Amino acid sequence: MKNSGSNENSLLRIENASISFGGVKAVRDVSFEVQKGAIQALIGPNGAGKTTLFNLITGVFPLDSGHIYFQGQDAAKRKNFQRVSMGIARTFQNVELFTGMTVLENVMVGQHVRTKTGFLGAIARLPKSRREEAEIREKAMHWLKFVGLDHAADSRAGDLAFGWQRSVEIARALASEPQLLLLDEPAAGLNANETGQLGDLMRQIRDLGVTLLLVEHDMSLTMEISDRIVVLDQGAKLSEGAPREVQADEKVIAAYLGT
Amino acid sequence: MNENWFDAMKQSWKKGLAFFVFAGVIFFAGLFLDNYFYQQQLTFIGIFTLLAVGLNMLMGYAGQISLGHAAFYGIGAYTTGALTVHLGWSPWASLPCALAASGIIAYIVGKPTLKLSGYYLGMGTLGFGMIMHVLFREWGSITGGPNGLVGIPSLSLWGIDLSTGRNYLWVVWGCVLITFFICDRLVNSRVGRALRAIHFSEQAASAVGVDTAKAKLQVFVFSAIIAALAGFLYAHLVMFISPGSFNFLVSVKLVAMVVIGGMASIWGALLGSTLLTMLPEWLHAFSDYEMVIYGGILMGVMIFLPQGLTRGVLDIYEKFRIERKQPAKD
Amino acid sequence: MMQELLQYLFGGITNGAIYAVIALGFSTLYSATDLINFAQGEFVMLGALLLVTLWLNLGLPLPLAFVLVVLAVGLAGIIFERLAIRTVSKPDPIVLVIITVGASIFLRGLGMVGWGRDPLAIPSFFKLDSIEIAGAYLLPQSLFIVITVTILVAALTFFYKKTLTGKAMSACAINKKAASLLGIGTERMTLMAFALATGLGAVAGVMIAPITMATYDMGSMLGLKGFCAAMLGGLGSLWGALIGGLLLGIAEALGVGFVSSGLKDAIAFLLLLLILYIRPTGILGAKSSHRF
């Protein structure tokens, strides 16, 4: 185990993560930790590398250098779909649903890594697979109820209003029973009322024991909900701390005001 | 929850009825259809339905195009042809070999090819189809070359001659029925959902933990095996195979069947293959215009009803019904 | 042996130059619209067949017939774009692949209905004897083809780098939305790219007709090989198209000469699959999928 010296409570540890695209360093030497049970935010001006960092954590891109440890295990060696079974789930900035499938089916796909029925199993449809299928359905309904969308289970996901689509995406991510949920700008495109509900939902998710890491532009929501904030600017870490500390940090103020 | 359960039961009951009726129609069609020509025609429709259903799993559900599917059809036909003609094997011994050969080649070819997407996947599969066609034509000692392979035996089982029009019709459509059944189960399962998920967003599918490369490869191999089964049935039906039956135009015809019937619809494949097999009969002196019509149909359907005929017509009907339900809202 | 090799090389370079012209068509269209037209080869066929009609049947002078053929096929390309590409309600790659494949079958059918099934012979453009070089013979037509292709590549390079329209077309390829914000009519650019690409196809068809004869089904193979050449050289790169075309032509000629003539068609596709797997950006292609 390489996780010597790390805190027992650390769920995700990023060490000196770097990646560049065509000579542009999108993420430079970023290190931070996410504690179990926390709601942590990743903020920074546009182009700071927040979404890229998400993509590194979930394995969309490989690291150029550095390490990512999840629960003490080296996550960087795993492919993106394997990281889901490790317990990392995510949502996308622009909401990526399976638009032609029903809302329920979307959440059912979310349980992919927690279920087993394979190609032959699906054809044979033995009692074991039937049971699993029923469980998948039941759990999917459970998660839809959790985000308040059980009434829309049979609608086509693409037909839903944008705010609801976002909730479906969160339900789908939760269905993979993650330890860590990465939310990429969950409040973008939501009105004030919906944003308030989102805040409640995130607290409920945390109360389930799921750790949250979010990228968010809505500062009032971020400051209110987060236990800890990491500030990125131009691919590098600028500051880190409790919301108050970050708000008072002059470097952060300077970066945001563009001076 | 209870209501859901009830709906699910009603659904599966309906589906069971559909299969039952379908099986009945096939049985009686075989029983009462005495004209050899029509029996043969119906048998061909069955073979193309098999091909279309298999390709539909790949194209319609997983969203991966193949412009070289006739190659797998040919591999199935030539494997059984070569084994029975050159080595004198029984067709029943060559059947598993034909299916395995196709599946293995699909695995080897699919592994690098399915990493491609869109146009590149189209070109890659097309190139594979072309290479196989050249191989069928040039590897004379095995395939009989451009003149084809003659003397493929007909099928018989436990002393029953299956080569009569009626019996072969039942054999082929029995295979279709089983394949429908299998595909239907696949589609409505964890595996099928993952495949459809890939179709709508490969990025999101891998973000929820689907091993997209593996899933695509599996369905590619699956559809190749079904195509090989169709090739096997074809070879033992006509007892003579030549490269022309497995060229690019056939691959395009298969794509057309899937597209016309409607992607992501098992029954649509039946419609598509029926229409495209019957079309030459319906249109007199069709042969000269065959390509013009195929091409026109492909373009027209894709431009106006990209969901295919079944979906497209259903959508229009649905719209019409909703409009009637809520008369003059504004 | 040396003489034989040279003879194969000459044949290969001639065919390769034809592939290069077709590849130019693919690249032009791809750089302006990100689209790959599976019917490109059928426009080559149309070019060859129309030449038969205009030059041989109607007796127009060759240069005039050449120009008219290219214009007519370019017009056909414009009609194709208007009727079958712009009208698409759901422009996914899979839909566009099927539409252009449909168009290729449709045009092939038209070619057969219009000109019949039999190959039509076309005399060489030049009443000159073959040139003898070290025991191998070079057809004047081949020389003509190679020279024309080089001129075409140079002219297109000039067009893209130096003229306003050319620059606008490249801009569309990089970012359609941004280009239209800058006031570039992307629709018009798409139309022009189609006309240019199909016109290039016609040029290829006219030039190859005296060597291979003209038939309704000549296009699909040529189109696919042109695509293969474009991929080899790097899709979207003009000089890449030339290099890719020549490489493919020479590889084929050597394969035919030293292995088996039946394998000719397989060589292109083996190369294509290889390039798709190993280096999808081609020899001269940039690392990213765009040229710039």
Tab-separated table of C-alpha atoms in Angstrom, chain B residues 21-286:
chain	number	residue	atom	x	y	z
B	21	VAL	CA	-49.618	-15.779	-33.060
B	22	PHE	CA	-46.391	-15.404	-35.019
B	23	ALA	CA	-45.551	-19.082	-34.517
B	24	GLY	CA	-49.074	-20.023	-35.545
B	25	VAL	CA	-48.920	-17.970	-38.714
B	26	ILE	CA	-45.639	-19.636	-39.691
B	27	PHE	CA	-47.003	-23.085	-38.985
B	28	PHE	CA	-50.160	-22.605	-41.030
B	29	ALA	CA	-48.370	-20.773	-43.785
B	30	GLY	CA	-46.167	-23.828	-44.170
B	31	LEU	CA	-49.172	-26.139	-44.000
B	32	PHE	CA	-51.422	-24.431	-46.512
B	33	LEU	CA	-48.956	-22.859	-48.892
B	34	ASP	CA	-48.589	-25.404	-51.672
B	35	ASN	CA	-46.955	-23.322	-54.356
B	36	TYR	CA	-43.244	-24.109	-54.287
B	37	PHE	CA	-42.302	-20.645	-55.465
B	38	TYR	CA	-44.107	-18.950	-52.589
B	39	GLN	CA	-42.647	-21.403	-50.104
B	40	GLN	CA	-39.193	-20.599	-51.379
B	41	GLN	CA	-39.915	-16.871	-51.292
B	42	LEU	CA	-41.075	-17.076	-47.703
B	43	THR	CA	-37.983	-19.073	-46.806
B	44	PHE	CA	-35.747	-16.373	-48.277
B	45	ILE	CA	-37.614	-13.764	-46.298
B	46	GLY	CA	-36.881	-15.808	-43.201
B	47	ILE	CA	-33.169	-15.933	-43.975
B	48	PHE	CA	-33.007	-12.194	-44.531
B	49	THR	CA	-35.049	-11.594	-41.405
B	50	LEU	CA	-32.408	-13.469	-39.450
B	51	LEU	CA	-29.696	-11.294	-40.952
B	52	ALA	CA	-31.647	-8.110	-40.339
B	53	VAL	CA	-32.467	-8.974	-36.733
B	54	GLY	CA	-28.833	-9.687	-35.993
B	55	LEU	CA	-27.640	-6.520	-37.659
B	56	ASN	CA	-30.350	-4.583	-35.878
B	57	MET	CA	-28.934	-5.625	-32.522
B	58	LEU	CA	-25.677	-4.004	-33.586
B	59	MET	CA	-27.016	-0.997	-35.499
B	60	GLY	CA	-30.386	-0.283	-33.976
B	61	TYR	CA	-29.664	-1.012	-30.349
B	62	ALA	CA	-25.952	-0.440	-29.893
B	63	GLY	CA	-25.795	2.255	-32.596
B	64	GLN	CA	-22.749	0.795	-34.365
B	65	ILE	CA	-22.930	0.700	-38.140
B	66	SER	CA	-21.678	-2.225	-40.194
B	67	LEU	CA	-21.350	-1.925	-43.950
B	68	GLY	CA	-19.719	-5.322	-44.255
B	69	HIS	CA	-22.221	-7.633	-42.675
B	70	ALA	CA	-22.556	-9.776	-45.780
B	71	ALA	CA	-19.045	-11.016	-44.940
B	72	PHE	CA	-20.301	-12.910	-41.887
B	73	TYR	CA	-23.209	-14.255	-43.885
B	74	GLY	CA	-20.622	-15.466	-46.391
B	75	ILE	CA	-18.333	-16.919	-43.742
B	76	GLY	CA	-21.213	-19.006	-42.452
B	77	ALA	CA	-22.131	-20.190	-45.946
B	78	TYR	CA	-18.594	-20.892	-47.134
B	79	THR	CA	-17.514	-22.635	-43.927
B	80	THR	CA	-20.322	-25.136	-44.113
B	81	GLY	CA	-19.959	-25.323	-47.895
B	82	ALA	CA	-16.253	-26.124	-47.750
B	83	LEU	CA	-16.571	-28.611	-44.897
B	84	THR	CA	-19.439	-30.534	-46.475
B	85	VAL	CA	-18.179	-30.451	-50.081
B	86	HIS	CA	-14.430	-30.901	-49.648
B	87	LEU	CA	-14.334	-32.977	-46.477
B	88	GLY	CA	-17.694	-34.661	-46.736
B	89	TRP	CA	-18.778	-33.605	-43.266
B	90	SER	CA	-22.367	-33.801	-42.169
B	91	PRO	CA	-24.008	-30.368	-42.185
B	92	TRP	CA	-24.854	-30.803	-38.524
B	93	ALA	CA	-21.172	-31.150	-37.718
B	94	SER	CA	-20.280	-28.135	-39.832
B	95	LEU	CA	-22.963	-25.914	-38.271
B	96	PRO	CA	-21.085	-25.279	-35.017
B	97	CYS	CA	-17.900	-24.726	-37.020
B	98	ALA	CA	-19.615	-22.161	-39.223
B	99	LEU	CA	-20.997	-20.285	-36.239
B	100	ALA	CA	-17.688	-20.456	-34.394
B	101	ALA	CA	-15.650	-19.343	-37.407
B	102	SER	CA	-17.851	-16.308	-37.847
B	103	GLY	CA	-17.817	-15.496	-34.161
B	104	ILE	CA	-14.043	-15.796	-33.895
B	105	ILE	CA	-13.398	-13.680	-36.964
B	106	ALA	CA	-15.872	-11.108	-35.652
B	107	TYR	CA	-13.973	-11.028	-32.384
B	108	ILE	CA	-10.598	-10.549	-34.062
B	109	VAL	CA	-11.866	-7.941	-36.516
B	110	GLY	CA	-14.197	-6.242	-34.058
B	111	LYS	CA	-11.598	-5.634	-31.399
B	112	PRO	CA	-9.720	-2.921	-33.297
B	113	THR	CA	-12.565	-1.877	-35.616
B	114	LEU	CA	-15.143	-1.085	-32.966
B	115	LYS	CA	-12.801	1.482	-31.451
B	116	LEU	CA	-13.699	3.555	-34.481
B	117	SER	CA	-16.948	5.443	-34.658
B	118	GLY	CA	-19.184	7.111	-37.191
B	119	TYR	CA	-17.719	7.384	-40.692
B	120	TYR	CA	-14.552	5.539	-39.784
B	121	LEU	CA	-16.461	2.577	-38.440
B	122	GLY	CA	-18.493	2.590	-41.644
B	123	MET	CA	-15.352	2.563	-43.769
B	124	GLY	CA	-13.615	0.010	-41.571
B	125	THR	CA	-16.465	-2.486	-41.746
B	126	LEU	CA	-16.850	-1.809	-45.449
B	127	GLY	CA	-13.172	-2.522	-45.992
B	128	PHE	CA	-13.464	-5.769	-44.057
B	129	GLY	CA	-16.449	-6.780	-46.180
B	130	MET	CA	-14.496	-6.058	-49.349
B	131	ILE	CA	-11.508	-8.085	-48.211
B	132	MET	CA	-13.707	-11.051	-47.382
B	133	HIS	CA	-15.396	-10.755	-50.761
B	134	VAL	CA	-12.020	-10.800	-52.496
B	135	LEU	CA	-11.109	-13.842	-50.416
B	136	PHE	CA	-14.302	-15.685	-51.409
B	137	ARG	CA	-13.526	-14.922	-55.027
B	138	GLU	CA	-9.804	-15.615	-55.077
B	139	TRP	CA	-9.301	-18.526	-52.703
B	140	GLY	CA	-10.406	-20.922	-55.387
B	141	SER	CA	-9.219	-24.184	-53.861
B	142	ILE	CA	-11.553	-23.696	-50.901
B	143	THR	CA	-14.352	-21.466	-52.149
B	144	GLY	CA	-14.563	-22.506	-55.777
B	145	GLY	CA	-13.535	-19.028	-56.853
B	146	PRO	CA	-15.748	-16.748	-58.928
B	147	ASN	CA	-17.716	-19.715	-60.274
B	148	GLY	CA	-18.857	-20.671	-56.836
B	149	LEU	CA	-19.071	-23.848	-54.835
B	150	VAL	CA	-21.394	-26.563	-56.080
B	151	GLY	CA	-22.698	-29.733	-54.516
B	152	ILE	CA	-23.548	-28.572	-51.035
B	153	PRO	CA	-25.816	-31.241	-49.541
B	154	SER	CA	-29.334	-30.530	-48.383
B	155	LEU	CA	-30.401	-30.952	-44.789
B	156	SER	CA	-32.056	-33.971	-43.303
B	157	LEU	CA	-32.621	-34.995	-39.728
B	158	TRP	CA	-33.513	-38.450	-38.351
B	159	GLY	CA	-34.464	-39.601	-41.779
B	160	ILE	CA	-36.728	-36.625	-42.442
B	161	ASP	CA	-35.819	-34.758	-45.589
B	162	LEU	CA	-35.771	-31.096	-44.641
B	163	SER	CA	-35.137	-29.858	-48.139
B	164	THR	CA	-38.755	-29.850	-49.274
B	165	GLY	CA	-40.210	-26.389	-49.535
B	166	ARG	CA	-42.508	-26.844	-46.582
B	167	ASN	CA	-40.041	-28.418	-44.185
B	168	TYR	CA	-37.271	-25.985	-44.939
B	169	LEU	CA	-39.667	-23.102	-44.431
B	170	TRP	CA	-40.394	-24.413	-40.961
B	171	VAL	CA	-36.716	-24.920	-40.203
B	172	VAL	CA	-35.790	-21.397	-41.241
B	173	TRP	CA	-38.704	-19.726	-39.538
B	174	GLY	CA	-38.140	-21.824	-36.448
B	175	CYS	CA	-34.670	-20.303	-36.314
B	176	VAL	CA	-36.175	-16.868	-36.789
B	177	LEU	CA	-38.596	-17.434	-33.953
B	178	ILE	CA	-35.853	-18.588	-31.593
B	179	THR	CA	-33.662	-15.655	-32.588
B	180	PHE	CA	-36.523	-13.219	-31.986
B	181	PHE	CA	-37.052	-14.751	-28.601
B	182	ILE	CA	-33.372	-14.464	-27.707
B	183	CYS	CA	-33.091	-10.903	-28.980
B	184	ASP	CA	-36.196	-9.831	-27.126
B	185	ARG	CA	-34.777	-11.183	-23.889
B	186	LEU	CA	-31.433	-9.527	-24.531
B	187	VAL	CA	-32.947	-6.161	-25.293
B	188	ASN	CA	-34.983	-6.123	-22.094
B	189	SER	CA	-32.127	-7.018	-19.802
B	190	ARG	CA	-29.171	-5.459	-18.082
B	191	VAL	CA	-27.067	-6.185	-21.171
B	192	GLY	CA	-29.602	-4.713	-23.582
B	193	ARG	CA	-30.022	-1.573	-21.535
B	194	ALA	CA	-26.273	-1.075	-21.499
B	195	LEU	CA	-26.190	-1.458	-25.297
B	196	ARG	CA	-28.930	1.089	-25.810
B	197	ALA	CA	-27.165	3.383	-23.366
B	198	ILE	CA	-24.063	3.244	-25.588
B	199	HIS	CA	-26.202	4.250	-28.540
B	200	PHE	CA	-27.431	7.410	-26.825
B	201	SER	CA	-24.220	8.442	-25.098
B	202	GLU	CA	-21.097	6.354	-25.050
B	203	GLN	CA	-19.500	8.834	-22.683
B	204	ALA	CA	-22.299	8.579	-20.146
B	205	ALA	CA	-22.481	4.813	-20.514
B	206	SER	CA	-18.867	4.413	-19.490
B	207	ALA	CA	-19.406	6.972	-16.744
B	208	VAL	CA	-22.016	4.708	-15.163
B	209	GLY	CA	-19.622	1.784	-15.388
B	210	VAL	CA	-20.451	0.073	-18.671
B	211	ASP	CA	-17.403	-1.488	-20.286
B	212	THR	CA	-18.394	-0.086	-23.655
B	213	ALA	CA	-15.644	-1.784	-25.653
B	214	LYS	CA	-16.638	-5.179	-24.313
B	215	ALA	CA	-20.356	-4.600	-24.771
B	216	LYS	CA	-19.900	-3.512	-28.388
B	217	LEU	CA	-17.641	-6.450	-29.120
B	218	GLN	CA	-20.136	-8.879	-27.601
B	219	VAL	CA	-23.015	-7.646	-29.700
B	220	PHE	CA	-20.818	-7.577	-32.801
B	221	VAL	CA	-19.881	-11.216	-32.282
B	222	PHE	CA	-23.501	-12.062	-31.536
B	223	SER	CA	-24.754	-10.497	-34.750
B	224	ALA	CA	-21.955	-12.184	-36.706
B	225	ILE	CA	-23.027	-15.570	-35.351
B	226	ILE	CA	-26.630	-14.952	-36.360
B	227	ALA	CA	-25.453	-13.903	-39.816
B	228	ALA	CA	-23.452	-17.130	-40.047
B	229	LEU	CA	-26.554	-19.113	-39.115
B	230	ALA	CA	-28.376	-17.386	-41.960
B	231	GLY	CA	-25.457	-18.215	-44.252
B	232	PHE	CA	-25.601	-21.858	-43.200
B	233	LEU	CA	-29.328	-22.031	-43.915
B	234	TYR	CA	-28.853	-20.285	-47.244
B	235	ALA	CA	-26.047	-22.602	-48.371
B	236	HIS	CA	-28.029	-25.749	-47.648
B	237	LEU	CA	-31.133	-24.295	-49.254
B	238	VAL	CA	-29.703	-23.325	-52.620
B	239	MET	CA	-26.878	-25.917	-52.491
B	240	PHE	CA	-24.659	-23.595	-54.502
B	241	ILE	CA	-22.915	-20.455	-53.335
B	242	SER	CA	-20.932	-17.835	-55.197
B	243	PRO	CA	-19.214	-14.602	-54.129
B	244	GLY	CA	-21.956	-12.453	-55.661
B	245	SER	CA	-24.343	-13.390	-52.868
B	246	PHE	CA	-22.052	-11.829	-50.279
B	247	ASN	CA	-20.878	-8.582	-51.830
B	248	PHE	CA	-21.165	-4.958	-50.837
B	249	LEU	CA	-24.610	-4.630	-52.367
B	250	VAL	CA	-25.886	-7.361	-50.063
B	251	SER	CA	-24.405	-5.545	-47.072
B	252	VAL	CA	-26.203	-2.408	-48.189
B	253	LYS	CA	-29.418	-4.347	-48.645
B	254	LEU	CA	-29.146	-5.597	-45.070
B	255	VAL	CA	-28.617	-2.079	-43.780
B	256	ALA	CA	-31.627	-1.005	-45.827
B	257	MET	CA	-33.769	-3.718	-44.246
B	258	VAL	CA	-32.844	-2.561	-40.763
B	259	VAL	CA	-33.316	1.087	-41.610
B	260	ILE	CA	-36.650	0.630	-43.328
B	261	GLY	CA	-38.110	-1.602	-40.671
B	262	GLY	CA	-36.902	0.767	-38.015
B	263	MET	CA	-33.751	0.689	-36.003
B	264	ALA	CA	-34.157	-0.716	-32.511
B	265	SER	CA	-37.229	-2.723	-33.368
B	266	ILE	CA	-37.141	-6.507	-33.603
B	267	TRP	CA	-40.407	-6.686	-35.523
B	268	GLY	CA	-39.232	-3.900	-37.780
B	269	ALA	CA	-36.499	-6.184	-39.080
B	270	LEU	CA	-39.220	-8.595	-40.169
B	271	LEU	CA	-41.029	-5.825	-42.014
B	272	GLY	CA	-37.849	-4.543	-43.650
B	273	SER	CA	-36.707	-7.922	-44.898
B	274	THR	CA	-40.188	-8.794	-46.143
B	275	LEU	CA	-40.526	-5.552	-48.062
B	276	LEU	CA	-37.098	-5.705	-49.660
B	277	THR	CA	-37.415	-9.383	-50.593
B	278	MET	CA	-40.873	-8.929	-52.076
B	279	LEU	CA	-40.198	-5.635	-53.830
B	280	PRO	CA	-38.578	-7.257	-56.895
B	281	GLU	CA	-41.666	-9.440	-57.288
B	282	TRP	CA	-44.096	-6.580	-56.990
B	283	LEU	CA	-42.363	-4.325	-59.453
B	284	HIS	CA	-42.278	-5.742	-62.908
B	285	ALA	CA	-38.985	-5.551	-64.772
B	286	PHE	CA	-37.504	-4.420	-61.525
